[in-house]
Amino acid sequence: MALATLCAQTKHLRERDPAVLGPTTLQAFIVDHKARAESTREAEQVKSWLYQHLGLDNTKVLTLEWPPGVDPSKLSNFEHKARQLRYRALGKACFEAGMPNLLLGHHSGDMEETLIMRLVGGYRGEGLRGIFPETSIPDCEGIYGAYLSGGRSLTRDETAVPEDFPIATRGKEYQKEGFEYGGVKLYRPLLGFSKHDLRAVLEEYGVPSVDDPTNADPTVSGRNTIRHLVQQQLLPKAFVTGEGQDSSVLKTRAETTLVNYFRRNAYADVLFQACQIESFDARTGCLYVRLPLHAAIAHLIERHPQSIRTKETRSAEEEYVAARLVRQLLHIVTPLSAISLQHLRYGTLTMFPDLALGQGPAHYRPPEGDDVVPPFTNGRALCTRVSSPIVSQSHSASEPDLLQDLLDPDYVWRFERQPYARQELPKCHFGYARAYDTFTERDWQLWDGRYWIRILNPRAEHVTVRPLEKRDMAQLRTRLHVQKKDRAWEILQDALEKTAPGDRRYTLPVIADADDVVIALPTFGLGLVTRDHWARGLRWQIRYKQVVLPDGVRDEVVTSLTEANVGGSRRR
């Protein structure tokens, strides 16, 4: 209620004086968790208060839908499951309401509870950085418009978070045709204030509130247990902020950790901007990139030595930064939504062998000179070093001149989707659509974490999006030969050989009919008429997932996707 009160007051001020920073459009959401009999009544009461006291007349109550037969109050992992359902409901509601920016009311007490939970859970180092003040909405993977998508469909209220609003950041997503961008962003503007501060706000404006009694039960969840221990002053003083203190020792440490986290990310972003993208083909999800040398990382660290006290600390800092750069590149091609830095050490030391000298794992020997570096997998991506002596470099004018001279002169790296294991073949199913139906935003499905696709299927038989398989190639050749389209087969073979040779082609999506016969290669805009011609009229749209590319990347090195109808026309 305190967050809604502050937003409403700021909105009223902005309406009177446009110079005031703040939102011009507000949409309040109340989540009814259905964990208590009285929760629905309380949700409606809060909705009434928001209208009576703050003038918010379009508040929506989002009721969580639990699986049939599940009593949420009896779940041992209720807090975790409720969080997932809550964010998914909020993500969908934000997109449907045209609101890409979601503000949450977490306060400093929530931050301390989170830090203590992480400490108890064995987190160390950057794991103790606490709650992010801004981030993409979690737990919404696969929900179009909420999860890193929807920017082409959403009518954004660009004044909802003004350009100069202190907590707002503008994304650098690649927004060319054929790529998704957007999604719902979370902001937590009250992390610097205590629960006592927020109660004072409600008292100042005479706004009532409801306390969920579940939060006071120490047996419901680990967070409730910690909250009980804090309230009863049963924890060490270093863990909590006492009366007259600005911050606890643990919170101060977390703030320092967060500063280090953002500093390392900033270093990695500078290096990322210096990378030279040789090519990126969205049809196959294959990236060729020339990396900076280790000397570029060392140069950045030396320019900001305030956190470096020893040679060992410098080496660790360089590896942290290099691993972040590797993760940024892997995110362009991987199906994963998150990659742990802990899983990137081998790849990082292989791509930056100078980092490994004297500190790598006992079984690891860094490559030297023209040593053959075998391909390896990291984060569901296949990484391959390719000999490619540098011819010319193309950078944006804003990049440091020194970094331009510190790119690897001899090799580029190829990143692409790791070949599938048999048990992980991803599939999406699309049912019948009437001939006069049109695409809607609800039709989008995320295939393999990489491609957003929607299909209008003209017949009462389902179609499936799945990976291309070896058996499909023989079937395609036979079908095209029978249809006297040998030239079409030659063109297809040539295209695949150039863009996805060998087993790399078996990570490409295809559309198959009810008999599992391939009728389209959607990323190439290629439709194939089946034996009974029923697939004529099948329509699809496909886009590559949201990616971030260096600012100076040239459009001509990026190959986008194609949309087409089976047996019909296609367009770039």
Coordinates of C-alpha atoms in Angstrom, one line a residue:
M1 CA 0.0 0.0 0.0
A2 CA 2.9 2.4 0.7
L3 CA 4.2 1.9 -2.8
A4 CA 0.8 2.6 -4.3
T5 CA 0.4 5.7 -2.1
L6 CA 3.7 7.1 -3.2
C7 CA 3.1 6.4 -6.8
A8 CA -0.4 8.0 -6.7
Q9 CA 0.9 11.1 -5.0
T10 CA 3.7 11.4 -7.5
K11 CA 1.2 11.0 -10.3
H12 CA -0.9 13.8 -8.9
L13 CA 2.1 16.1 -8.6
R14 CA 3.2 15.3 -12.2
E15 CA -0.3 16.1 -13.5
R16 CA 0.0 19.6 -11.9
D17 CA 3.6 20.0 -12.8
P18 CA 5.1 18.1 -15.8
A19 CA 8.6 18.8 -14.6
V20 CA 8.1 16.4 -11.7
L21 CA 9.6 12.9 -12.3
G22 CA 7.1 10.1 -12.1
P23 CA 4.5 8.0 -13.9
T24 CA 1.5 9.4 -15.8
T25 CA -0.3 6.1 -16.0
L26 CA -0.8 3.7 -13.1
Q27 CA -2.2 0.2 -13.0
A28 CA -2.3 -1.5 -9.6
F29 CA -2.3 -5.3 -9.2
I30 CA -3.4 -7.3 -6.2
V31 CA -2.4 -11.0 -6.0
D32 CA -4.9 -13.3 -4.3
H33 CA -2.8 -16.4 -3.4
K34 CA -5.9 -18.4 -2.3
A35 CA -3.9 -19.8 0.6
R36 CA -6.5 -18.6 3.2
A37 CA -10.2 -18.6 3.2
E38 CA -10.3 -14.8 3.8
S39 CA -7.8 -13.9 1.1
T40 CA -10.3 -13.1 -1.6
R41 CA -12.3 -10.8 0.8
E42 CA -9.1 -9.0 1.8
A43 CA -8.1 -8.6 -1.9
E44 CA -11.4 -6.9 -2.7
Q45 CA -11.1 -4.7 0.5
V46 CA -7.6 -3.5 -0.6
K47 CA -9.0 -2.8 -4.1
S48 CA -11.8 -0.7 -2.5
W49 CA -9.2 1.2 -0.4
L50 CA -7.1 2.0 -3.4
Y51 CA -10.0 3.6 -5.1
Q52 CA -11.4 5.4 -2.0
H53 CA -8.1 6.8 -0.7
L54 CA -5.9 7.0 -3.8
G55 CA -8.3 7.3 -6.7
L56 CA -7.0 4.2 -8.5
D57 CA -10.2 2.9 -10.3
N58 CA -8.7 0.3 -12.5
T59 CA -7.1 -2.0 -10.0
K60 CA -7.0 -5.7 -11.0
V61 CA -7.1 -8.7 -8.6
L62 CA -5.0 -11.6 -10.0
T63 CA -6.2 -14.9 -8.5
L64 CA -3.5 -17.6 -8.5
E65 CA -4.6 -20.8 -10.2
W66 CA -3.3 -23.9 -8.3
P67 CA -3.4 -27.4 -9.8
P68 CA -6.7 -29.2 -9.2
G69 CA -6.8 -30.9 -5.8
V70 CA -3.8 -28.9 -4.4
D71 CA -4.3 -27.1 -1.1
P72 CA -1.6 -24.4 -1.2
S73 CA -1.6 -23.9 2.6
K74 CA -0.4 -27.5 3.0
L75 CA 2.5 -27.3 0.6
S76 CA 5.9 -27.6 2.2
N77 CA 7.4 -25.4 -0.6
F78 CA 4.4 -23.0 -0.6
E79 CA 6.6 -19.9 -0.7
H80 CA 8.6 -21.1 -3.7
K81 CA 5.5 -22.2 -5.7
A82 CA 3.6 -19.1 -4.8
R83 CA 6.4 -16.9 -6.0
Q84 CA 6.5 -18.7 -9.4
L85 CA 2.7 -18.4 -9.9
R86 CA 2.7 -14.8 -8.7
Y87 CA 5.4 -13.6 -11.1
R88 CA 3.8 -15.5 -14.0
A89 CA 0.4 -13.9 -13.3
L90 CA 2.0 -10.5 -13.0
G91 CA 4.0 -10.9 -16.2
K92 CA 0.9 -11.8 -18.2
A93 CA -1.2 -9.1 -16.6
C94 CA 1.5 -6.4 -17.3
F95 CA 1.7 -7.3 -21.0
E96 CA -2.1 -7.4 -21.4
A97 CA -2.3 -4.0 -19.8
G98 CA 0.4 -2.5 -21.9
M99 CA 2.6 -1.9 -18.9
P100 CA 6.2 -3.0 -19.4
N101 CA 7.4 -1.5 -16.0
L102 CA 6.4 -3.2 -12.8
L103 CA 7.3 -1.6 -9.4
L104 CA 7.4 -3.8 -6.3
G105 CA 7.4 -2.7 -2.7
H106 CA 10.3 -4.6 -1.2
H107 CA 12.0 -2.8 1.6
S108 CA 15.2 -3.0 3.6
G109 CA 13.8 -5.7 5.9
D110 CA 13.2 -7.9 2.9
M111 CA 16.8 -7.3 1.8
E112 CA 18.1 -8.4 5.2
E113 CA 15.9 -11.5 5.3
T114 CA 17.2 -12.4 1.8
L115 CA 20.8 -12.0 2.8
I116 CA 20.4 -14.1 5.9
M117 CA 18.6 -16.8 3.9
R118 CA 21.5 -16.8 1.4
L119 CA 24.1 -17.0 4.1
V120 CA 22.3 -19.9 5.7
G121 CA 22.0 -21.5 2.3
G122 CA 25.7 -21.6 1.8
Y123 CA 26.0 -18.7 -0.6
R124 CA 29.3 -16.9 -0.6
G125 CA 31.0 -14.2 -2.7
E126 CA 28.6 -12.6 -5.2
G127 CA 25.9 -14.9 -3.9
L128 CA 25.6 -12.4 -1.0
R129 CA 24.8 -9.4 -3.2
G130 CA 21.1 -9.3 -2.0
I131 CA 18.1 -8.2 -4.0
F132 CA 18.6 -6.4 -7.3
P133 CA 17.0 -2.9 -7.5
E134 CA 16.0 -3.6 -11.1
T135 CA 15.9 -6.8 -13.2
S136 CA 13.8 -8.6 -15.8
I137 CA 10.7 -10.3 -14.3
P138 CA 11.7 -13.9 -13.1
D139 CA 9.8 -17.2 -13.5
C140 CA 8.2 -16.2 -16.8
E141 CA 10.2 -18.2 -19.3
G142 CA 8.0 -19.0 -22.3
I143 CA 5.4 -16.3 -21.6
Y144 CA 5.3 -14.0 -24.6
G145 CA 5.3 -10.4 -23.7
A146 CA 6.6 -11.0 -20.2
Y147 CA 9.8 -12.9 -20.9
L148 CA 12.2 -10.8 -23.1
S149 CA 9.7 -10.4 -25.9
G150 CA 6.6 -8.5 -27.0
G151 CA 8.3 -5.2 -27.9
R152 CA 6.9 -5.3 -31.4
S153 CA 3.4 -5.9 -30.1
L154 CA 3.2 -3.9 -26.9
T155 CA 2.0 -0.3 -27.1
R156 CA 4.4 1.1 -24.5
D157 CA 3.7 4.1 -22.4
E158 CA 7.1 5.7 -22.8
T159 CA 6.2 8.3 -20.1
A160 CA 5.5 5.6 -17.5
V161 CA 9.2 5.6 -16.7
P162 CA 10.7 8.8 -18.1
E163 CA 14.1 8.9 -19.8
D164 CA 15.7 10.7 -16.8
F165 CA 13.9 8.7 -14.1
P166 CA 16.7 7.7 -11.7
I167 CA 16.0 3.9 -11.5
A168 CA 15.2 3.4 -15.2
T169 CA 17.6 1.9 -17.7
R170 CA 17.1 1.6 -21.4
G171 CA 17.9 -1.8 -23.0
K172 CA 20.4 -2.3 -25.8
E173 CA 18.5 -5.2 -27.4
Y174 CA 19.1 -5.8 -31.1
Q175 CA 15.8 -4.6 -32.6
K176 CA 16.1 -5.3 -36.3
E177 CA 13.3 -7.2 -38.1
G178 CA 13.3 -10.9 -37.2
F179 CA 14.4 -10.4 -33.6
E180 CA 12.3 -10.2 -30.4
Y181 CA 12.9 -7.6 -27.8
G182 CA 11.0 -6.1 -24.8
G183 CA 9.6 -7.9 -21.8
V184 CA 8.5 -6.8 -18.3
K185 CA 11.1 -5.1 -16.1
L186 CA 11.0 -5.1 -12.3
Y187 CA 11.9 -2.1 -10.2
R188 CA 12.3 -2.0 -6.5
P189 CA 12.5 1.7 -5.5
L190 CA 11.9 1.2 -1.7
L191 CA 14.9 -1.0 -0.8
G192 CA 16.5 1.9 1.0
F193 CA 13.5 2.3 3.4
S194 CA 12.4 0.3 6.4
K195 CA 9.0 -1.2 7.0
H196 CA 8.7 1.5 9.8
D197 CA 9.3 4.2 7.2
L198 CA 6.6 2.8 4.9
R199 CA 4.0 2.5 7.8
A200 CA 4.7 6.2 8.5
V201 CA 3.8 7.0 4.8
L202 CA 0.5 5.3 5.3
E203 CA -0.2 7.1 8.5
E204 CA 0.7 10.4 6.9
Y205 CA -1.9 10.0 4.1
G206 CA -4.4 8.1 6.2
V207 CA -4.3 4.9 4.0
P208 CA -5.3 1.6 5.7
S209 CA -3.5 -1.7 5.0
V210 CA -3.9 -5.4 5.7
D211 CA -1.3 -7.6 7.3
D212 CA -1.2 -11.2 6.1
P213 CA -1.2 -13.4 9.2
T214 CA 0.6 -16.1 7.3
N215 CA 3.8 -13.9 7.3
A216 CA 3.9 -14.1 11.1
D217 CA 3.8 -17.9 11.3
P218 CA 7.5 -19.0 11.7
T219 CA 6.6 -22.6 10.6
V220 CA 5.3 -21.7 7.1
S221 CA 8.7 -21.0 5.5
G222 CA 12.3 -20.3 6.0
R223 CA 11.8 -16.6 5.4
N224 CA 9.1 -16.5 8.1
T225 CA 11.5 -18.3 10.5
I226 CA 14.2 -15.7 9.9
R227 CA 11.6 -12.8 10.2
H228 CA 10.6 -14.2 13.6
L229 CA 14.2 -14.5 14.8
V230 CA 14.8 -10.9 13.7
Q231 CA 11.7 -9.5 15.4
Q232 CA 12.6 -11.4 18.6
Q233 CA 16.2 -10.1 18.4
L234 CA 17.6 -13.6 18.5
L235 CA 20.1 -13.2 15.7
P236 CA 23.7 -11.8 16.0
K237 CA 23.8 -8.0 15.8
A238 CA 26.0 -8.2 12.7
F239 CA 23.0 -9.7 10.8
V240 CA 20.4 -7.0 11.4
T241 CA 20.1 -3.3 11.5
G242 CA 19.6 -2.2 15.0
E243 CA 18.1 0.9 16.4
G244 CA 20.3 3.9 15.6
Q245 CA 22.2 2.0 12.9
D246 CA 22.3 2.9 9.3
S247 CA 23.1 -0.6 8.2
S248 CA 24.1 -4.0 9.5
V249 CA 27.5 -5.5 8.9
L250 CA 25.9 -8.1 6.6
K251 CA 24.0 -5.5 4.6
T252 CA 27.1 -3.3 4.3
R253 CA 29.0 -6.3 3.0
A254 CA 26.2 -7.0 0.5
E255 CA 26.3 -3.4 -0.7
T256 CA 30.0 -3.7 -1.4
T257 CA 29.5 -7.0 -3.1
L258 CA 26.8 -5.4 -5.3
V259 CA 29.1 -2.6 -6.3
N260 CA 31.8 -5.1 -7.2
Y261 CA 29.2 -7.1 -9.2
F262 CA 28.2 -4.1 -11.3
R263 CA 31.8 -3.0 -11.7
R264 CA 32.8 -6.4 -13.2
N265 CA 29.7 -6.3 -15.4
A266 CA 30.8 -2.9 -16.6
Y267 CA 34.2 -4.2 -17.5
A268 CA 32.7 -7.1 -19.3
D269 CA 30.4 -4.8 -21.3
V270 CA 33.4 -2.6 -22.4
L271 CA 35.1 -5.8 -23.7
F272 CA 31.9 -7.0 -25.3
Q273 CA 31.6 -3.7 -27.2
A274 CA 35.1 -4.2 -28.4
C275 CA 34.4 -7.7 -29.8
Q276 CA 34.3 -7.9 -33.5
I277 CA 31.2 -9.8 -34.8
E278 CA 32.3 -11.5 -38.0
S279 CA 28.8 -12.9 -38.6
F280 CA 25.6 -14.0 -36.9
D281 CA 23.0 -16.1 -38.7
A282 CA 19.7 -16.1 -36.9
R283 CA 18.4 -18.8 -39.2
T284 CA 20.8 -21.3 -37.6
G285 CA 21.8 -19.4 -34.4
C286 CA 25.5 -19.5 -35.3
L287 CA 27.8 -16.7 -34.2
Y288 CA 31.4 -16.0 -35.3
V289 CA 33.2 -13.5 -33.1
R290 CA 36.8 -12.2 -32.7
L291 CA 37.6 -11.8 -29.0
P292 CA 39.9 -9.4 -27.2
L293 CA 43.2 -10.7 -25.9
H294 CA 43.9 -11.1 -22.3
A295 CA 45.9 -7.9 -22.5
A296 CA 42.7 -6.0 -23.0
I297 CA 41.3 -7.4 -19.7
A298 CA 44.5 -6.5 -17.9
H299 CA 44.4 -3.0 -19.3
L300 CA 40.8 -2.4 -17.9
I301 CA 41.7 -3.7 -14.5
E302 CA 44.9 -1.6 -14.3
R303 CA 42.9 1.5 -15.1
H304 CA 40.7 0.9 -12.0
P305 CA 43.1 -0.6 -9.4
Q306 CA 41.2 0.4 -6.3
S307 CA 39.9 -3.1 -5.5
I308 CA 43.1 -4.9 -6.4
R309 CA 45.5 -5.5 -3.5
T310 CA 47.5 -8.5 -4.6
K311 CA 48.6 -10.4 -7.7
E312 CA 46.2 -13.2 -6.7
T313 CA 43.3 -10.7 -6.4
R314 CA 44.1 -9.2 -9.8
S315 CA 44.1 -12.7 -11.4
A316 CA 40.8 -13.5 -9.8
E317 CA 39.3 -10.2 -11.0
E318 CA 40.5 -10.8 -14.5
E319 CA 38.9 -14.3 -14.6
Y320 CA 35.6 -12.9 -13.2
V321 CA 35.5 -10.3 -15.9
A322 CA 36.5 -12.8 -18.7
A323 CA 33.8 -15.3 -17.5
R324 CA 31.2 -12.5 -17.7
L325 CA 32.2 -11.7 -21.3
V326 CA 32.0 -15.4 -22.2
R327 CA 28.5 -15.6 -20.7
Q328 CA 27.3 -12.5 -22.6
L329 CA 28.4 -14.2 -25.9
L330 CA 26.9 -17.6 -24.9
H331 CA 23.6 -15.9 -24.2
I332 CA 23.3 -15.1 -27.9
V333 CA 23.1 -18.7 -28.9
T334 CA 22.2 -20.8 -25.8
P335 CA 18.6 -22.0 -25.1
L336 CA 19.3 -21.4 -21.3
S337 CA 17.8 -18.4 -19.6
A338 CA 20.7 -18.3 -17.0
I339 CA 24.2 -19.6 -17.0
S340 CA 26.3 -19.9 -13.8
L341 CA 29.8 -18.5 -13.8
Q342 CA 30.9 -21.5 -11.9
H343 CA 30.3 -23.7 -15.0
L344 CA 32.3 -21.4 -17.3
R345 CA 35.8 -21.8 -15.9
Y346 CA 37.1 -24.4 -18.4
G347 CA 35.7 -22.4 -21.3
T348 CA 37.0 -19.1 -20.0
L349 CA 40.5 -20.4 -19.5
T350 CA 40.5 -22.0 -23.0
M351 CA 39.4 -18.8 -24.7
F352 CA 41.8 -16.7 -22.6
P353 CA 44.7 -19.1 -22.0
D354 CA 47.0 -16.4 -20.4
L355 CA 44.6 -16.4 -17.5
A356 CA 45.3 -20.0 -16.8
L357 CA 49.1 -19.7 -16.4
G358 CA 50.0 -20.8 -12.9
Q359 CA 46.4 -20.9 -11.7
G360 CA 44.4 -23.3 -13.8
P361 CA 43.1 -26.7 -12.6
A362 CA 45.7 -29.4 -12.2
H363 CA 44.5 -31.3 -15.3
Y364 CA 44.3 -28.2 -17.5
R365 CA 47.0 -27.1 -19.9
P366 CA 46.3 -23.9 -21.8
P367 CA 46.6 -24.0 -25.6
E368 CA 49.7 -22.5 -27.1
G369 CA 50.2 -20.9 -30.5
D370 CA 48.8 -23.2 -33.2
D371 CA 47.8 -26.0 -30.7
V372 CA 44.6 -27.7 -31.9
V373 CA 41.9 -26.7 -29.5
P374 CA 39.1 -29.3 -29.5
P375 CA 35.5 -28.0 -29.6
F376 CA 33.8 -28.0 -26.2
T377 CA 30.4 -27.3 -24.7
N378 CA 29.5 -24.7 -22.2
G379 CA 26.0 -23.6 -21.2
R380 CA 24.3 -25.8 -23.9
A381 CA 26.5 -24.1 -26.6
L382 CA 29.2 -25.6 -28.7
C383 CA 32.3 -23.5 -28.8
T384 CA 34.9 -24.0 -31.6
R385 CA 38.1 -22.0 -32.3
V386 CA 38.6 -21.3 -36.0
S387 CA 41.7 -20.0 -37.7
S388 CA 41.0 -16.6 -39.3
P389 CA 43.9 -14.2 -39.6
I390 CA 42.6 -10.7 -39.2
V391 CA 42.1 -8.6 -42.3
S392 CA 40.5 -5.4 -41.0
Q393 CA 38.8 -4.3 -37.9
S394 CA 35.5 -2.4 -37.7
H395 CA 34.6 -0.7 -34.5
S396 CA 32.3 2.1 -33.4
A397 CA 34.1 5.4 -32.9
S398 CA 33.3 5.3 -29.1
E399 CA 35.4 2.3 -28.4
P400 CA 38.8 2.7 -26.8
D401 CA 41.6 2.8 -29.4
L402 CA 43.7 0.5 -27.4
L403 CA 41.1 -2.2 -27.3
Q404 CA 40.9 -2.1 -31.1
D405 CA 44.5 -3.1 -31.2
L406 CA 44.0 -5.9 -28.7
L407 CA 41.8 -8.3 -30.6
D408 CA 43.0 -11.8 -31.3
P409 CA 44.8 -11.5 -34.7
D410 CA 44.7 -15.2 -35.6
Y411 CA 41.5 -16.8 -34.5
V412 CA 37.7 -16.3 -34.2
W413 CA 35.4 -18.4 -32.1
R414 CA 32.2 -20.0 -33.4
F415 CA 29.3 -20.3 -30.9
E416 CA 26.2 -22.4 -31.8
R417 CA 23.6 -24.5 -30.1
Q418 CA 25.0 -27.8 -28.7
P419 CA 23.7 -30.9 -30.5
Y420 CA 20.7 -32.5 -28.8
A421 CA 20.8 -35.5 -26.7
R422 CA 18.0 -37.9 -27.7
Q423 CA 16.0 -37.4 -24.5
E424 CA 16.0 -33.6 -24.8
L425 CA 14.4 -33.0 -28.3
P426 CA 12.3 -29.9 -27.8
K427 CA 8.8 -29.8 -29.3
C428 CA 5.9 -27.3 -29.6
H429 CA 2.4 -28.3 -30.7
F430 CA -0.1 -26.2 -32.6
G431 CA -3.7 -27.2 -33.2
Y432 CA -6.4 -26.3 -35.7
A433 CA -7.1 -22.7 -36.6
R434 CA -10.1 -21.7 -38.8
A435 CA -9.1 -20.5 -42.2
Y436 CA -10.2 -16.9 -41.4
D437 CA -8.4 -16.8 -38.1
T438 CA -5.6 -14.3 -37.6
F439 CA -2.5 -14.3 -35.5
T440 CA -2.9 -13.2 -31.9
E441 CA -0.2 -12.6 -29.3
R442 CA -1.3 -15.6 -27.4
D443 CA -0.3 -17.9 -30.3
W444 CA 3.5 -17.4 -29.7
Q445 CA 5.4 -20.3 -28.3
L446 CA 9.1 -20.4 -27.4
W447 CA 10.9 -23.3 -29.0
D448 CA 14.1 -24.5 -27.5
G449 CA 14.6 -21.2 -25.7
R450 CA 15.7 -19.6 -29.0
Y451 CA 12.9 -19.1 -31.4
W452 CA 9.5 -17.5 -30.9
I453 CA 7.1 -19.1 -33.4
R454 CA 3.3 -19.0 -34.1
I455 CA 1.4 -21.0 -36.7
L456 CA -2.0 -20.8 -38.3
N457 CA -2.9 -24.4 -39.2
P458 CA -5.6 -24.7 -41.8
R459 CA -6.6 -28.3 -41.1
A460 CA -8.0 -30.2 -38.2
E461 CA -4.8 -32.0 -37.5
H462 CA -2.0 -30.8 -35.2
V463 CA 1.4 -29.7 -36.4
T464 CA 4.6 -29.9 -34.4
V465 CA 7.8 -27.8 -34.3
R466 CA 10.8 -30.1 -33.6
P467 CA 14.4 -30.4 -34.6
L468 CA 15.5 -31.5 -38.0
E469 CA 16.7 -35.2 -37.9
K470 CA 18.8 -37.3 -40.1
R471 CA 15.8 -39.4 -41.2
D472 CA 14.2 -36.2 -42.5
M473 CA 16.9 -35.6 -45.1
A474 CA 16.3 -38.9 -46.9
Q475 CA 12.5 -38.3 -46.8
L476 CA 12.9 -34.8 -48.2
R477 CA 15.1 -35.9 -51.0
T478 CA 12.7 -38.7 -52.0
R479 CA 9.6 -36.5 -51.9
L480 CA 11.2 -33.7 -53.9
H481 CA 12.4 -36.3 -56.5
V482 CA 8.9 -37.8 -56.8
Q483 CA 7.5 -34.3 -57.3
K484 CA 10.2 -33.7 -60.0
K485 CA 11.8 -30.9 -57.9
D486 CA 15.4 -32.1 -57.9
R487 CA 16.5 -28.6 -58.4
A488 CA 14.7 -27.6 -55.2
W489 CA 16.6 -30.4 -53.4
E490 CA 19.9 -29.1 -54.7
I491 CA 19.1 -25.6 -53.6
L492 CA 18.1 -26.8 -50.1
Q493 CA 21.3 -28.9 -49.8
D494 CA 23.4 -26.0 -50.9
A495 CA 21.8 -23.7 -48.4
L496 CA 22.3 -26.2 -45.5
E497 CA 25.8 -26.9 -46.5
K498 CA 26.7 -23.3 -46.5
T499 CA 24.9 -22.3 -43.3
A500 CA 24.6 -25.5 -41.2
P501 CA 27.1 -28.1 -42.5
G502 CA 27.3 -31.6 -41.0
D503 CA 25.5 -32.3 -37.7
R504 CA 25.0 -28.6 -37.1
R505 CA 21.8 -28.7 -39.2
Y506 CA 20.2 -31.0 -36.7
T507 CA 19.6 -28.1 -34.3
L508 CA 17.3 -26.3 -36.8
P509 CA 13.6 -26.2 -36.2
V510 CA 11.2 -27.8 -38.7
I511 CA 7.4 -28.0 -38.8
A512 CA 6.1 -31.5 -39.1
D513 CA 2.5 -32.7 -39.9
A514 CA 0.4 -35.1 -37.9
D515 CA 2.3 -38.0 -39.5
D516 CA 5.6 -36.5 -38.4
V517 CA 6.5 -35.6 -42.0
V518 CA 8.5 -32.4 -42.5
I519 CA 6.4 -29.7 -44.3
A520 CA 8.5 -26.6 -43.6
L521 CA 11.9 -25.2 -42.5
P522 CA 10.6 -22.0 -40.9
T523 CA 13.8 -20.2 -40.3
F524 CA 14.6 -20.4 -44.0
G525 CA 11.1 -19.5 -45.1
L526 CA 10.8 -22.8 -46.9
G527 CA 7.5 -24.6 -47.2
L528 CA 7.1 -28.1 -48.7
V529 CA 3.7 -29.3 -50.1
T530 CA 2.9 -32.8 -48.7
R531 CA 1.5 -35.7 -50.5
D532 CA -2.2 -34.6 -50.3
H533 CA -1.5 -30.9 -50.5
W534 CA -3.4 -30.2 -47.3
A535 CA -0.5 -28.0 -46.0
R536 CA -1.2 -25.3 -48.5
G537 CA -2.2 -22.2 -46.6
L538 CA -0.2 -23.1 -43.5
R539 CA 1.2 -19.8 -42.2
W540 CA 3.8 -19.0 -39.6
Q541 CA 5.8 -16.2 -38.1
I542 CA 9.1 -16.8 -36.5
R543 CA 11.6 -14.5 -34.6
Y544 CA 14.9 -15.1 -32.9
K545 CA 14.9 -14.5 -29.2
Q546 CA 16.0 -11.2 -27.6
V547 CA 19.8 -10.7 -27.9
V548 CA 22.3 -8.0 -27.2
L549 CA 24.9 -7.4 -29.8
P550 CA 27.8 -4.8 -29.7
D551 CA 26.6 -1.3 -30.6
G552 CA 28.9 -1.1 -33.6
V553 CA 27.8 -4.3 -35.2
R554 CA 27.1 -3.9 -39.0
D555 CA 23.7 -4.9 -40.2
E556 CA 25.3 -6.8 -43.1
V557 CA 27.0 -9.3 -40.9
V558 CA 23.6 -10.3 -39.3
T559 CA 21.3 -12.6 -41.2
S560 CA 17.8 -12.4 -40.0
L561 CA 14.8 -14.7 -40.4
T562 CA 12.2 -15.2 -43.1
E563 CA 8.4 -15.6 -42.9
A564 CA 6.4 -17.7 -45.4
N565 CA 3.4 -19.7 -46.2
V566 CA 3.6 -23.3 -47.4
G567 CA 3.2 -23.2 -51.1
G568 CA 2.9 -19.4 -50.9
S569 CA 5.1 -16.3 -51.0
R570 CA 7.7 -15.3 -48.6
R571 CA 9.3 -12.1 -47.4
R572 CA 12.5 -11.1 -45.6

